[in-house]
XYZ file of C-alpha atoms in Angstrom:
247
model
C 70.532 178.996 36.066
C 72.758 176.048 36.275
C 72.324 173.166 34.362
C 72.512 169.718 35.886
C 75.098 167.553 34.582
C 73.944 164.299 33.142
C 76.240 161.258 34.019
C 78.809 160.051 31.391
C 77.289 156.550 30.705
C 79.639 154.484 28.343
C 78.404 151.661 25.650
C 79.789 149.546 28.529
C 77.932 150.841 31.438
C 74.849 150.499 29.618
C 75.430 146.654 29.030
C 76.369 146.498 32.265
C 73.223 147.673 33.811
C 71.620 145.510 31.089
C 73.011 142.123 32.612
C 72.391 143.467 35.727
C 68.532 143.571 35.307
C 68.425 140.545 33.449
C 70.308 138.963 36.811
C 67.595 140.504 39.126
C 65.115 138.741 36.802
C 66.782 135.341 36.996
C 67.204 135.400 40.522
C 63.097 135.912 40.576
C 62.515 133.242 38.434
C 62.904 129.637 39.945
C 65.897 127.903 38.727
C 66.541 124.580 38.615
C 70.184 124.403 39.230
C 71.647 122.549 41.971
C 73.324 124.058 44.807
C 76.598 121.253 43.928
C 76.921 123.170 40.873
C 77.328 126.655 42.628
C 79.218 124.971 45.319
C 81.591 123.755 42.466
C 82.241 127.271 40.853
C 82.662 128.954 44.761
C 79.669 131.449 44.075
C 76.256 131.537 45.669
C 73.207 131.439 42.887
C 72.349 134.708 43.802
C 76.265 135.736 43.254
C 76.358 134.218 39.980
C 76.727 136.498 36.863
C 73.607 136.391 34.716
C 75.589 134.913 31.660
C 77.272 132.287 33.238
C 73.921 131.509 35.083
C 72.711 131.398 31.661
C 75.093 129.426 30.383
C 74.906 126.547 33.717
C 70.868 126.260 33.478
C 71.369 125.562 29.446
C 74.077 123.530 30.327
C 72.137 121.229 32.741
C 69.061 121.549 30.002
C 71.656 119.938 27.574
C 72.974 117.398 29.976
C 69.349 116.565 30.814
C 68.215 115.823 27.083
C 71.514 113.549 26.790
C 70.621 111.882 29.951
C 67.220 111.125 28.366
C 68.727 110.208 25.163
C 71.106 107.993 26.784
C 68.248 105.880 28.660
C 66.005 105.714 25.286
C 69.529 104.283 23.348
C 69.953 101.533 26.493
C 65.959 100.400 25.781
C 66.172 99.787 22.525
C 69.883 97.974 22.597
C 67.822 95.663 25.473
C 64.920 95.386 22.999
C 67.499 94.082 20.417
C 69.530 92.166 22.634
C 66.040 89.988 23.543
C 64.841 90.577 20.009
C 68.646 88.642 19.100
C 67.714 86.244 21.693
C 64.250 85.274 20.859
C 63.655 82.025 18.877
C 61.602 83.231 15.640
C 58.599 81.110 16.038
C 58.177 80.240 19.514
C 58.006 82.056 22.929
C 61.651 80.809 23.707
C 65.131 81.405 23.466
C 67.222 80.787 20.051
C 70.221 78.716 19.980
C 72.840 80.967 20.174
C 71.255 82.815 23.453
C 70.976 78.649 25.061
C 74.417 77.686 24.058
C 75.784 81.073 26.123
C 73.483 80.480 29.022
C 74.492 76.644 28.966
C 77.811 77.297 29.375
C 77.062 80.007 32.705
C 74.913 77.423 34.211
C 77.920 74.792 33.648
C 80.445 77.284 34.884
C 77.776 78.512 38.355
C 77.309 74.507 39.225
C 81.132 73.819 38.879
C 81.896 76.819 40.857
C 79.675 75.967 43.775
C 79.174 72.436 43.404
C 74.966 72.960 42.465
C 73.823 69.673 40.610
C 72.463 70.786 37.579
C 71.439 69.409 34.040
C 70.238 69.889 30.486
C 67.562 68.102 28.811
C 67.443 67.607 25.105
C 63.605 67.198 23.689
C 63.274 66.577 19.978
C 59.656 65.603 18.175
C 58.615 62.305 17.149
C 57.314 61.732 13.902
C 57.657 65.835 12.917
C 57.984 65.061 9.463
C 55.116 62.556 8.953
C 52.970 65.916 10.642
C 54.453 68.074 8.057
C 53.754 65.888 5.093
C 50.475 64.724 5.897
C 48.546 68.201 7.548
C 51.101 70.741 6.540
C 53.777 73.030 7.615
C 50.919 75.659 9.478
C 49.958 72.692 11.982
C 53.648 71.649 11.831
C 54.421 75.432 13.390
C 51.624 74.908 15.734
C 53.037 71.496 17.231
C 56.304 72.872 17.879
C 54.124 76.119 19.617
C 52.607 73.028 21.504
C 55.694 72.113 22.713
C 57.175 75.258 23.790
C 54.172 76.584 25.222
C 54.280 73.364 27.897
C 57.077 73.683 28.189
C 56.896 77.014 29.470
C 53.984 76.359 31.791
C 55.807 73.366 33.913
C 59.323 74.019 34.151
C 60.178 77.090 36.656
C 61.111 80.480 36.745
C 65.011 79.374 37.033
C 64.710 77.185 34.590
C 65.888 78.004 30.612
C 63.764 76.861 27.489
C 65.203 77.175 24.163
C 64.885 76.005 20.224
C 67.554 74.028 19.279
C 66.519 73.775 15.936
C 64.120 72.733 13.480
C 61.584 70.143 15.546
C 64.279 70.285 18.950
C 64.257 72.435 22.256
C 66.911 72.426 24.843
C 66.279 72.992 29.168
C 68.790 74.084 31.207
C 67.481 72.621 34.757
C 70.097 74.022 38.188
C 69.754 72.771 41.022
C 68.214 69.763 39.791
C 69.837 66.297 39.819
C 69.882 63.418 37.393
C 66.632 61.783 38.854
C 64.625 64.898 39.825
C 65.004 65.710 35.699
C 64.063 63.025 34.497
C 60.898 62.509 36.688
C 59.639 66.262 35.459
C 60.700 66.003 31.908
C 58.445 62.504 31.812
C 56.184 64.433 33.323
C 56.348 67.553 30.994
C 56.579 64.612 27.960
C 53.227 62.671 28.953
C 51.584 65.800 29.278
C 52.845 67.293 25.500
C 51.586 63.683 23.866
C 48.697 63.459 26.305
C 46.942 67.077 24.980
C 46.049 68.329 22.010
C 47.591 70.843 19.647
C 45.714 73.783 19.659
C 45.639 77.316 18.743
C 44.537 80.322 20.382
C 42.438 78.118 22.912
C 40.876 75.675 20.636
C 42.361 72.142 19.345
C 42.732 72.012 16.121
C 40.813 69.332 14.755
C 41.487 67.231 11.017
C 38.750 65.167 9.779
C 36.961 65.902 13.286
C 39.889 64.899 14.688
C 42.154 66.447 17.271
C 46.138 65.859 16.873
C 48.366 64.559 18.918
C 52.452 64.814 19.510
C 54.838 62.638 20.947
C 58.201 63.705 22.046
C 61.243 61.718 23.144
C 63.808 63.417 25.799
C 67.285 62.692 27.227
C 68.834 64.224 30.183
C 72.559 65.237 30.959
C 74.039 65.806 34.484
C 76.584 68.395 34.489
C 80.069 66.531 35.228
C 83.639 67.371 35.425
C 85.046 68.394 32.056
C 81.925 69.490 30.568
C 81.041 72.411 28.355
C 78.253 73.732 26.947
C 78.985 71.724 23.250
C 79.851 68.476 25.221
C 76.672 68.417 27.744
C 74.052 69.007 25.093
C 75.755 66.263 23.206
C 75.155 63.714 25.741
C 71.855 65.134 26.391
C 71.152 64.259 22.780
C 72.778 61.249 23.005
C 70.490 60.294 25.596
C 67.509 61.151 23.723
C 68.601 59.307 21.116
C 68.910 56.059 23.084
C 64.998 56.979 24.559
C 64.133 57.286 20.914
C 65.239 53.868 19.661
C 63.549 52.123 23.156
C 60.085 53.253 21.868
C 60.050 53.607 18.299
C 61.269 49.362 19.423
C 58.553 49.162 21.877
């Protein structure tokens, strides 16, 4: 009786057939890689050898985890970009973030001839508040301040701490006049309310507290930067200072 002859199967047949299962089984299981990327190598998904299929679904894994990485590293260099920009006490923007959006709003209102200003506001009296009911109402009167501040002026419009007692606005499309009738405005109704926290006015001796605050305004003209306009703007609430601590 003859014997049947068993087929000579090499170490390399046998890995062969091996890849070719494990192809059959990838070409069951859904695959989430994109017909460009097949288009790009010239071979159909179905076509493609099981390693190299293999090695394109890890690669777009890979490429997906460094896409996600990538968006997580851009939210927290915008978190520290406002956190650089944020004034450290009040709801507003710090100096350095004013000065550089002072000196766009200069540059946009020369460029297309927008009337614009900047409005210098600066505490009356901060000291004497300091002194006599400490530096925790002190923080709350500048609060006071900012916190109008941000409920009057508009969305366009820029709020920031100059400095200790000081805040700057940055007012486009607004001329000389139209600023100074809302920052009297914003001004009578700072000195005309009292300071409060969370809600309530705080109250010394069962009394409530009160702040003034003298402003000056600046027109953007020809020639001016962001150093130069704020100067004038100070300037000008210098002049408003002397009229009513005369008055």
């Amino acid at each position: 009786m003859a014997m049947r002859k068993e087929p000579n199967v090499t170490e390399q047949d046998y890995q062969s057939a091996q890849l070719d299962d494990a192809q059959e089984a990838l070409v069951e299981v859904p695959c989430d890689l994109p017909d460009a990327v097949s288009q790009a190598v010239g071979v159909p998904p179905g076509d493609m050898p099981s390693h190299v299929r293999s090695a394109m679904i890890k690669l777009l894994d890979e490429l997906e985890r460094l896409r996600m990485e990538l968006g997580e590293t851009r939210s927290r260099i915008e978190y520290l970009e406002r956190l650089a920009d944020q004034d450290a006490l009040s709801p507003v923007v710090n100096r350095r973030a004013f000065m550089r959006e002072l000196s766009r709003a200069i540059a946009y209102s020369t460029r297309h001839n927008v009337p614009s200003a900047v409005v210098y506001f600066d505490h009356n009296k901060m000291k004497h508040i300091n002194d006599r009911y400490g530096h925790a109402l002190g923080d709350a009167a500048l609060l006071h301040v900012a916190n109008t501040l941000l409920k009057r002026v508009r969305n366009s419009d820029l709020i920031g701490r100059l400095g200790g007692d000081e805040f700057g606005l940055i007012m486009p499309n607004s001329d000389a006049e139209g600023s100074v009738l809302k920052s009297q405005r914003v001004v009578d109704e700072i000195g005309s309310t009292p300071i409060a926290a969370e809600g309530r006015p705080l109250m010394v001796d069962g009394q409530n507290i009160f702040v003034s605050v003298s402003f000056g305004v600046h027109a953007f003209a020809d020639g001016d930067d962001a150093t130069s306009a704020l100067a004038k703007a100070d300037k000008a609430m210098y002049v408003q200072k002397r009229q009513g601590a005369a008055a």
